[in-house]
CSV table of C-alpha atoms in Angstrom, one decimal:
chain,number,residue,atom,x,y,z
N,14,MET,CA,-159.8,42.4,80.8
N,15,ASN,CA,-159.3,46.4,80.9
N,16,GLU,CA,-161.2,46.5,84.3
N,17,LEU,CA,-158.3,44.0,85.5
N,18,LEU,CA,-155.5,46.1,84.1
N,19,VAL,CA,-156.6,49.3,85.7
N,20,GLN,CA,-157.2,47.9,89.3
N,21,GLN,CA,-155.4,50.1,91.9
N,22,TYR,CA,-153.6,48.3,94.2
N,23,THR,CA,-151.2,49.6,96.9
N,24,ALA,CA,-148.3,47.9,97.9
N,25,GLN,CA,-147.8,46.5,101.5
N,26,TYR,CA,-144.9,44.0,101.3
N,27,ASP,CA,-141.5,44.0,99.4
N,28,THR,CA,-142.6,41.1,97.2
N,29,ASP,CA,-145.5,43.4,95.9
N,30,LEU,CA,-144.8,44.1,92.0
N,31,THR,CA,-144.6,47.7,91.0
N,32,ASP,CA,-146.9,49.1,88.2
N,33,ASP,CA,-144.3,49.0,85.6
N,34,GLN,CA,-143.6,45.0,86.6
N,35,TRP,CA,-147.4,44.3,86.6
N,36,LEU,CA,-148.5,46.0,83.3
N,37,SER,CA,-145.6,43.7,81.7
N,38,ILE,CA,-147.6,40.9,83.1
N,39,ALA,CA,-150.8,41.6,83.2
N,40,PRO,CA,-152.0,40.8,79.4
N,41,CYS,CA,-150.9,37.1,80.3
N,42,VAL,CA,-152.1,36.5,83.7
N,43,ALA,CA,-155.0,38.7,83.6
N,44,PHE,CA,-156.8,36.8,80.9
N,45,VAL,CA,-160.8,35.8,81.5
N,46,TYR,CA,-161.4,32.4,81.0
N,47,GLY,CA,-164.7,31.9,78.8
N,48,ASN,CA,-166.1,29.2,81.2
N,49,PRO,CA,-169.6,29.5,82.3
N,50,GLY,CA,-170.2,30.6,86.0
N,51,ARG,CA,-170.2,33.6,88.3
N,52,PRO,CA,-167.4,36.4,87.0
N,53,ALA,CA,-164.2,36.7,88.7
N,54,THR,CA,-164.3,39.1,91.7
N,55,VAL,CA,-160.3,38.7,92.9
N,56,SER,CA,-157.9,41.0,91.6
N,57,ARG,CA,-155.2,39.1,89.8
N,58,ARG,CA,-152.7,41.5,91.0
N,59,ALA,CA,-153.4,40.7,94.7
N,60,VAL,CA,-153.3,37.0,93.5
N,61,VAL,CA,-149.8,37.4,91.9
N,62,HIS,CA,-148.8,39.4,95.3
N,63,GLY,CA,-150.0,36.4,97.3
N,64,LEU,CA,-148.2,34.0,95.5
N,65,LEU,CA,-145.0,36.1,95.4
N,66,TYR,CA,-145.5,36.5,99.1
N,67,ALA,CA,-145.9,32.7,99.6
N,68,LEU,CA,-142.6,32.0,97.5
N,69,ARG,CA,-140.0,34.2,99.2
N,70,SER,CA,-141.3,34.1,102.9
N,71,GLY,CA,-142.1,30.5,102.8
N,72,CYS,CA,-145.4,31.0,104.8
N,73,PRO,CA,-147.5,28.1,104.8
N,74,TRP,CA,-150.6,28.3,102.9
N,75,ARG,CA,-153.2,28.5,105.8
N,76,LEU,CA,-150.8,31.3,107.5
N,77,MET,CA,-151.2,33.6,104.8
N,78,PRO,CA,-151.8,37.4,105.6
N,79,LYS,CA,-155.6,38.3,105.3
N,80,THR,CA,-154.5,41.0,102.9
N,81,TYR,CA,-154.3,38.3,100.2
N,82,PRO,CA,-156.9,36.4,98.6
N,83,LYS,CA,-157.5,32.8,100.3
N,84,HIS,CA,-155.1,30.4,100.1
N,85,SER,CA,-157.4,27.9,98.0
N,86,ILE,CA,-157.9,30.8,95.4
N,87,LEU,CA,-154.2,31.2,95.3
N,88,ARG,CA,-153.3,27.3,94.7
N,89,TYR,CA,-156.1,27.5,92.2
N,90,TYR,CA,-154.7,30.2,89.9
N,91,LEU,CA,-151.1,28.8,90.6
N,92,ARG,CA,-152.2,25.2,89.3
N,93,THR,CA,-154.3,26.6,86.3
N,94,TRP,CA,-151.4,28.8,85.1
N,95,ALA,CA,-149.0,25.9,85.4
N,96,ASP,CA,-151.7,23.6,83.4
N,97,ASP,CA,-152.5,25.9,80.6
N,98,GLY,CA,-148.9,27.1,80.0
N,99,THR,CA,-149.2,30.4,81.2
N,100,LEU,CA,-146.0,30.2,83.3
N,101,ASP,CA,-144.0,28.6,80.8
N,102,ASP,CA,-145.0,31.4,78.1
N,103,LEU,CA,-144.2,34.5,80.5
N,104,LEU,CA,-141.0,33.1,81.4
N,105,ARG,CA,-140.0,32.7,77.6
N,106,VAL,CA,-141.0,36.5,77.1
N,107,LEU,CA,-138.9,37.7,79.9
N,108,VAL,CA,-136.2,35.8,79.0
N,109,ALA,CA,-136.3,36.9,75.5
N,110,ARG,CA,-136.5,40.6,76.7
N,111,ASP,CA,-133.7,40.0,79.3
N,112,ARG,CA,-131.3,38.6,76.7
N,113,ALA,CA,-132.4,41.1,74.2
N,114,ALA,CA,-131.2,43.7,76.8
N,115,MET,CA,-127.7,41.8,77.3
N,116,GLY,CA,-127.3,41.8,73.4
N,117,ARG,CA,-127.6,38.3,73.0
N,118,PRO,CA,-129.5,36.5,70.3
N,119,ASP,CA,-133.0,34.9,70.9
N,120,PRO,CA,-133.3,31.7,71.2
N,121,PRO,CA,-130.4,30.6,72.9
N,122,PRO,CA,-127.7,28.4,70.6
N,123,ALA,CA,-126.6,26.5,73.8
N,124,ALA,CA,-127.9,25.4,77.4
N,125,ILE,CA,-126.5,23.5,80.3
N,126,ILE,CA,-128.6,20.8,82.0
N,127,ASP,CA,-128.2,19.4,85.6
N,128,SER,CA,-130.3,18.2,88.5
N,129,GLN,CA,-130.6,19.2,92.1
N,130,THR,CA,-132.1,16.7,95.1
N,131,VAL,CA,-133.9,18.3,97.7
N,132,LYS,CA,-135.3,17.1,100.7
N,133,THR,CA,-139.2,16.7,101.0
N,134,ALA,CA,-141.7,17.9,104.1
N,135,PRO,CA,-143.7,15.6,106.0
N,136,ILE,CA,-146.6,16.0,104.0
N,137,PRO,CA,-148.6,13.6,101.3
N,138,GLY,CA,-146.5,13.2,97.9
N,139,ASP,CA,-144.5,11.5,95.7
N,140,ARG,CA,-140.8,10.9,96.7
N,141,GLY,CA,-137.8,8.9,96.4
N,142,TYR,CA,-134.5,8.0,97.7
N,143,ASP,CA,-131.4,9.4,96.0
N,144,GLY,CA,-128.7,6.9,96.6
N,145,GLY,CA,-125.7,9.5,95.6
N,146,LYS,CA,-127.0,12.4,97.9
N,147,LYS,CA,-128.3,9.7,100.6
N,148,LEU,CA,-131.7,11.9,100.6
N,149,ILE,CA,-135.2,11.3,100.5
N,150,GLY,CA,-137.2,13.8,98.4
N,151,ARG,CA,-137.6,15.1,94.7
N,152,LYS,CA,-135.5,16.0,92.2
N,153,ARG,CA,-135.4,19.2,90.2
N,154,HIS,CA,-134.1,19.0,86.5
N,155,CYS,CA,-133.3,22.1,85.0
N,156,MET,CA,-131.9,23.6,81.7
N,157,VAL,CA,-130.7,27.0,81.6
N,158,ASP,CA,-128.7,29.1,79.1
N,159,THR,CA,-125.3,30.3,79.4
N,160,HIS,CA,-126.2,33.4,81.6
N,161,GLY,CA,-128.6,31.5,84.0
N,162,HIS,CA,-131.8,32.0,82.4
N,163,LEU,CA,-134.3,29.2,83.4
N,164,LEU,CA,-135.4,27.4,79.8
N,165,THR,CA,-137.1,24.2,81.0
N,166,VAL,CA,-137.8,22.6,84.6
N,167,CYS,CA,-139.1,19.3,85.3
N,168,VAL,CA,-139.7,18.0,89.2
N,169,SER,CA,-139.4,14.1,89.7
N,170,CYS,CA,-138.9,11.7,92.5
N,171,ALA,CA,-135.3,11.5,94.0
N,172,ASP,CA,-135.0,8.2,92.4
N,173,ILE,CA,-135.3,9.0,88.8
N,174,HIS,CA,-131.6,9.4,87.1
N,175,ASP,CA,-130.5,12.2,85.6
N,176,SER,CA,-130.4,11.0,82.1
N,177,GLU,CA,-134.0,10.3,82.6
N,178,GLY,CA,-135.1,13.6,83.4
N,179,ALA,CA,-132.6,14.7,80.5
N,180,GLU,CA,-134.9,12.5,78.1
N,181,TRP,CA,-137.9,14.5,79.1
N,182,MET,CA,-136.2,17.9,78.9
N,183,VAL,CA,-134.3,17.3,75.5
N,184,PRO,CA,-137.7,16.9,73.3
N,185,THR,CA,-139.2,19.8,75.3
N,186,ARG,CA,-136.4,21.9,74.5
N,187,LYS,CA,-137.1,20.9,70.7
N,188,GLN,CA,-140.4,22.4,70.8
N,189,GLN,CA,-139.8,25.9,72.9
N,190,TYR,CA,-135.9,26.3,71.9
N,191,PRO,CA,-135.3,24.8,68.5
N,192,THR,CA,-132.0,26.8,68.2
N,193,VAL,CA,-130.4,25.0,71.0
N,194,ARG,CA,-127.5,22.7,69.1
N,195,HIS,CA,-125.3,22.1,72.0
N,196,LEU,CA,-125.7,21.1,75.8
N,197,TRP,CA,-123.1,21.0,78.4
N,198,ALA,CA,-123.8,18.5,81.5
N,199,ASP,CA,-121.6,16.9,84.3
N,200,SER,CA,-120.5,13.0,84.0
N,201,ARG,CA,-123.9,11.8,85.3
N,202,TYR,CA,-125.4,12.2,81.8
N,203,ALA,CA,-122.7,10.2,80.0
N,204,GLY,CA,-123.5,7.1,78.3
N,205,ASP,CA,-126.3,6.2,75.6
N,206,LEU,CA,-127.9,9.8,76.1
N,207,VAL,CA,-124.9,11.4,74.3
N,208,THR,CA,-125.6,9.0,71.4
N,209,GLU,CA,-129.5,9.5,71.4
N,210,CYS,CA,-128.8,13.1,71.5
N,211,ALA,CA,-126.8,13.4,68.7
N,212,ASP,CA,-129.0,10.9,66.3
N,213,THR,CA,-132.5,11.9,67.3
N,214,TYR,CA,-132.1,15.4,68.1
N,215,GLN,CA,-129.1,16.7,66.5
N,216,ILE,CA,-127.8,18.1,69.5
N,217,THR,CA,-124.1,17.6,70.9
N,218,LEU,CA,-124.2,16.9,74.4
N,219,GLU,CA,-120.7,17.7,75.8
N,220,ILE,CA,-119.6,16.2,79.2
N,221,VAL,CA,-117.9,18.7,81.2
N,222,LYS,CA,-115.1,17.4,83.6
N,223,LYS,CA,-113.0,18.6,86.4
N,224,THR,CA,-110.0,20.6,84.9
N,225,ASN,CA,-108.0,19.3,87.5
N,226,ASN,CA,-107.5,16.4,89.8
N,227,ALA,CA,-107.2,18.3,93.0
N,228,PRO,CA,-109.8,16.9,95.9
N,229,GLY,CA,-112.7,19.2,96.8
N,230,PHE,CA,-114.7,21.8,95.2
N,231,SER,CA,-113.7,23.6,91.9
N,232,VAL,CA,-115.4,25.5,89.3
N,233,GLN,CA,-116.4,23.9,86.1
N,234,PRO,CA,-116.5,25.5,82.8
N,235,TYR,CA,-119.7,26.3,81.5
N,236,ARG,CA,-121.6,24.5,84.3
N,237,TRP,CA,-121.0,27.2,86.9
N,238,ALA,CA,-123.9,29.0,85.4
N,239,ILE,CA,-126.6,26.4,86.4
N,240,GLU,CA,-125.2,26.3,89.9
N,241,ARG,CA,-125.4,30.0,90.2
N,242,THR,CA,-129.4,29.7,89.2
N,243,TYR,CA,-129.5,27.1,91.8
N,244,ALA,CA,-128.1,29.7,94.2
N,245,TRP,CA,-130.8,32.3,93.2
N,246,PHE,CA,-133.3,29.9,94.2
N,247,THR,CA,-132.1,29.8,97.5
N,248,ARG,CA,-133.3,33.5,98.3
N,249,CYS,CA,-136.7,32.0,98.3
N,250,ARG,CA,-137.5,30.2,101.8
N,251,ARG,CA,-140.0,28.1,100.0
N,252,PHE,CA,-137.2,26.3,98.3
N,253,VAL,CA,-135.5,25.0,101.8
N,254,ARG,CA,-137.6,22.2,101.1
N,255,ASP,CA,-140.1,20.8,99.0
N,256,TYR,CA,-143.3,21.7,100.9
N,257,GLU,CA,-145.5,21.0,97.8
N,258,GLY,CA,-147.8,18.2,97.3
N,259,THR,CA,-147.3,17.6,93.5
N,260,ASP,CA,-144.7,18.0,91.3
N,261,VAL,CA,-146.8,20.4,89.2
N,262,MET,CA,-146.9,22.9,92.0
N,263,SER,CA,-143.0,22.5,92.5
N,264,SER,CA,-142.1,23.1,89.1
N,265,ALA,CA,-144.9,26.1,89.1
N,266,PHE,CA,-143.2,27.8,91.5
N,267,LEU,CA,-139.7,27.3,90.3
N,268,CYS,CA,-140.9,29.0,87.0
N,269,LEU,CA,-142.3,32.0,89.3
N,270,ALA,CA,-139.2,32.4,91.2
N,271,HIS,CA,-137.2,33.0,88.0
N,272,ILE,CA,-139.9,35.3,86.7
N,273,GLN,CA,-139.7,37.2,89.6
N,274,LEU,CA,-136.0,37.6,89.3
N,275,LEU,CA,-136.5,38.5,85.7
N,276,LEU,CA,-139.2,41.3,86.6
N,277,ASN,CA,-136.6,42.8,89.1
N,278,ARG,CA,-133.9,42.8,86.5
N,279,LEU,CA,-136.4,44.4,83.7
N,280,PHE,CA,-138.0,46.7,85.7
N,281,PRO,CA,-136.2,47.5,88.9
N,282,HIS,CA,-137.8,49.3,92.0
N,283,PRO,CA,-136.6,52.9,91.9
N,284,MET,CA,-135.8,53.0,95.7
N,285,ARG,CA,-134.0,49.3,95.6
N,286,GLN,CA,-130.9,48.1,94.2
N,287,LYS,CA,-131.1,45.9,91.0
N,288,PRO,CA,-130.7,41.9,91.9
N,289,TYR,CA,-127.5,40.2,91.5
N,290,ILE,CA,-125.6,43.1,90.5
N,291,LYS,CA,-121.9,43.7,91.9
N,292,ARG,CA,-121.9,46.2,94.5
N,293,GLU,CA,-118.9,48.8,94.5
N,294,LEU,CA,-116.8,49.0,97.4
N,295,THR,CA,-117.5,52.2,99.3
N,296,THR,CA,-114.5,51.9,101.9
N,297,THR,CA,-111.3,53.8,101.4
N,298,ILE,CA,-109.2,51.2,103.2
């Protein structure tokens, strides 16, 4: 693994990692598996750069620049890191570091859950019809903390109800973030799920309602944090639609997007501005 850590790589695109960013994640993604076969000849750093380029640009696999490894190699590593938990572990470590930099305790004591329905591209794969949004596609079930850090994500067919997605996320939260004792959600999670969370997992599920009865959009307390996280995802053009053939790859790209966001926060590029930081007005008017 030492050779993989010291490999030199010249940044060619804005999505490429800096040296500090790469060294912070290299011990996780540069792990050499002990399976028999030929030794790996592809730089793990080049693989990460290729995945980040595909994520931000929305480039199809077969149209990837030749400076990156083959698209089959990129898909292999992304699926491998998703299956063996590398992305989940890396996301958990970066979330803990960012919360510590903000002066917040880790693990978080509270979280917000919600879902987002997106259309799917005309490719083979599971999909369903969301009667509420009138869309055919997939549904992203996410759990974030009060600062918008992604904690858990699950992708399913769009016809899966939000409460069914929560039934998967809550037990996963018990394993990864056992300190979470309070959840906020919208009215779609009301019903038997509230009682089940209290009796089975000792979690208080609070349903957030609109503070006024005025028609149209209004900011809801606590829930605005997860809506902001969905807005962060829109910076990645690959999330305009779900172009992945499986829900596992969709979940992996969502984790990778938040990993990239946290890396830019913790190790900002010296020539770029930190992401999502309020810009000060320079005009004198």
